[in-house]
Coordinates of C-alpha atoms in Angstrom, one line a residue:
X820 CA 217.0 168.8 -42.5
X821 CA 214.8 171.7 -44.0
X822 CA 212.6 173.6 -41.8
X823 CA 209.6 174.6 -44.0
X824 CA 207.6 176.7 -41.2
X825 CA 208.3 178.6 -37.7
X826 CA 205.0 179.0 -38.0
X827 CA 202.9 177.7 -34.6
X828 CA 199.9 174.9 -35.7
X829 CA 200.4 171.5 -36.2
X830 CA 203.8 169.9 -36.5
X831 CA 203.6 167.4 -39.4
X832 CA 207.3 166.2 -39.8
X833 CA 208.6 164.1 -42.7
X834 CA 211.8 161.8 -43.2
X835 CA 211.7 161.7 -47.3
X836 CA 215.0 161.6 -49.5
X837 CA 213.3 163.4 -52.7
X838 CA 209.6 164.6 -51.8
X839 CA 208.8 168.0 -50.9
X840 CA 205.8 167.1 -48.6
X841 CA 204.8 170.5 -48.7
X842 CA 202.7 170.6 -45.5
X843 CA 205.5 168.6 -43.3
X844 CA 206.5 171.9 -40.9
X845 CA 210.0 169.8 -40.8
X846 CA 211.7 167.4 -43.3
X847 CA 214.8 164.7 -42.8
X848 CA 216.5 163.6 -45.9
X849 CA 218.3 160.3 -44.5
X850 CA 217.7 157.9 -41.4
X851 CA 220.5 159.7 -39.7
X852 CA 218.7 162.8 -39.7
X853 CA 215.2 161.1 -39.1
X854 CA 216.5 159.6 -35.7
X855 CA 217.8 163.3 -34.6
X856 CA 213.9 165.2 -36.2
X857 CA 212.4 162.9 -33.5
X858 CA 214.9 163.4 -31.0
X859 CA 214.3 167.1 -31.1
X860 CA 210.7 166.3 -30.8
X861 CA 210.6 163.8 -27.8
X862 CA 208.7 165.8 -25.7
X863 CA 206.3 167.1 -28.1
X864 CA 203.2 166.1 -29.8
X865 CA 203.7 165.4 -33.3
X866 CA 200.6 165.4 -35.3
X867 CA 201.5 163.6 -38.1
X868 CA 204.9 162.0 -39.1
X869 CA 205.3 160.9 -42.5
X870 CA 207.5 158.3 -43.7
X871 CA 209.3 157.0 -46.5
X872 CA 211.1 153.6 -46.5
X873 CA 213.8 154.1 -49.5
X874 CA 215.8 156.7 -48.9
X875 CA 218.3 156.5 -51.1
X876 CA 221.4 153.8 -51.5
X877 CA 221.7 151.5 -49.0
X878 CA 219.5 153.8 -46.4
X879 CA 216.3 153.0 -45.7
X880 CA 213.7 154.3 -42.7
X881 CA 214.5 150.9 -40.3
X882 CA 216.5 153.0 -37.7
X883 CA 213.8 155.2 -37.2
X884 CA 211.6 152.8 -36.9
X885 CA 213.6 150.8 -34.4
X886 CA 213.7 153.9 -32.3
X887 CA 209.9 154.3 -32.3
X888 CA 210.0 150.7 -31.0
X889 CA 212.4 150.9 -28.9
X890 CA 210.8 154.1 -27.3
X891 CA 207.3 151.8 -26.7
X892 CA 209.1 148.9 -25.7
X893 CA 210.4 151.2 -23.2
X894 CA 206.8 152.6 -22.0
X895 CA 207.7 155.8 -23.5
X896 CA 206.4 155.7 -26.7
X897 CA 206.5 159.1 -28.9
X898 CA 203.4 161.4 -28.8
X899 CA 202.1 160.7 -32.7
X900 CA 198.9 161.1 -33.9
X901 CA 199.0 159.4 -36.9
X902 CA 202.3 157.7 -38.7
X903 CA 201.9 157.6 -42.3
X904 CA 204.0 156.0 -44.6
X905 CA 203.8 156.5 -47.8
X906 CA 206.4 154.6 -50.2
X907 CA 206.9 153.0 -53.4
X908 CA 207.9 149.6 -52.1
X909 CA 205.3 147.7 -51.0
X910 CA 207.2 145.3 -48.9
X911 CA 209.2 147.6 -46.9
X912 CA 205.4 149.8 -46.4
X913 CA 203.9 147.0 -44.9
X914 CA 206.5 146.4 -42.8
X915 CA 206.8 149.7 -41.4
X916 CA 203.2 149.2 -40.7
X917 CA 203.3 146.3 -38.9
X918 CA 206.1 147.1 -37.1
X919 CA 204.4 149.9 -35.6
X920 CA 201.3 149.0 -35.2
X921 CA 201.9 146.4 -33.1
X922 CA 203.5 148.6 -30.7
X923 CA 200.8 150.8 -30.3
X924 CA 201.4 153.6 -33.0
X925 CA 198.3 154.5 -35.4
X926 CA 200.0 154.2 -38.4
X927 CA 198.9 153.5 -42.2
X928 CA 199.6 153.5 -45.5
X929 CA 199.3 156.8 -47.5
X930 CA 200.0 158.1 -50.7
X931 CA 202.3 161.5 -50.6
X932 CA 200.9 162.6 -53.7
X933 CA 197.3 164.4 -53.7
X934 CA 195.5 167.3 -54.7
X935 CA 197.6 169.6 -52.4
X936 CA 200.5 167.8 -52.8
X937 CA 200.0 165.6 -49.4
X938 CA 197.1 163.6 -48.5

């Protein structure tokens, strides 16, 4: 994982095998690492949390999103503003999406690349 900023403001964390989302304050580079970012963050208020569904091989962002589900299936859902996923396969995108919406998340589909780098 790469901290980008100890800096206090938002926390914008990101689970992305090859894009520097420059504004992410924290980024995970496999699933494995994804699961622990939220972990670390389960009692905080994440304001955005980006997410990438290839992520490299045979790894893919499902085990983060089953422990978002699991976490609202639970009651306990994590404290996300938004979710935004923002991947080059539209199948596993929209399946992210609906996944989470329907437990409650605000969560849509966003393109990493912009004129700062993230939109």
């Amino acid at each position: 994982m790469n901290d980008t900023s100890d800096a206090p403001g938002p926390v914008v964390l990101g689970v992305d095998d090859l894009r520097p989302l420059p504004h992410a304050t924290r980024i995970a580079r496999t699933s494995r690492e994804g699961v622990r970012l939220l972990e670390e963050h389960r009692d905080r208020y994440v304001d955005e949390l980006w997410l990438d569904h290839d992520l490299g091989g045979d790894d893919t962002i499902m085990p983060v999103v089953t422990l978002l589900e699991r976490a609202a299936f639970d009651g306990r859902p994590f404290r996300i503003g938004e979710v935004l996923v923002h991947s080059a396969n539209p199948v596993g995108a929209a399946t992210v999406v609906r996944s989470l919406a329907r437990w409650g998340y605000r969560v849509r589909r966003a393109s990493a690349e912009g004129p700062s780098g993230v939109s």
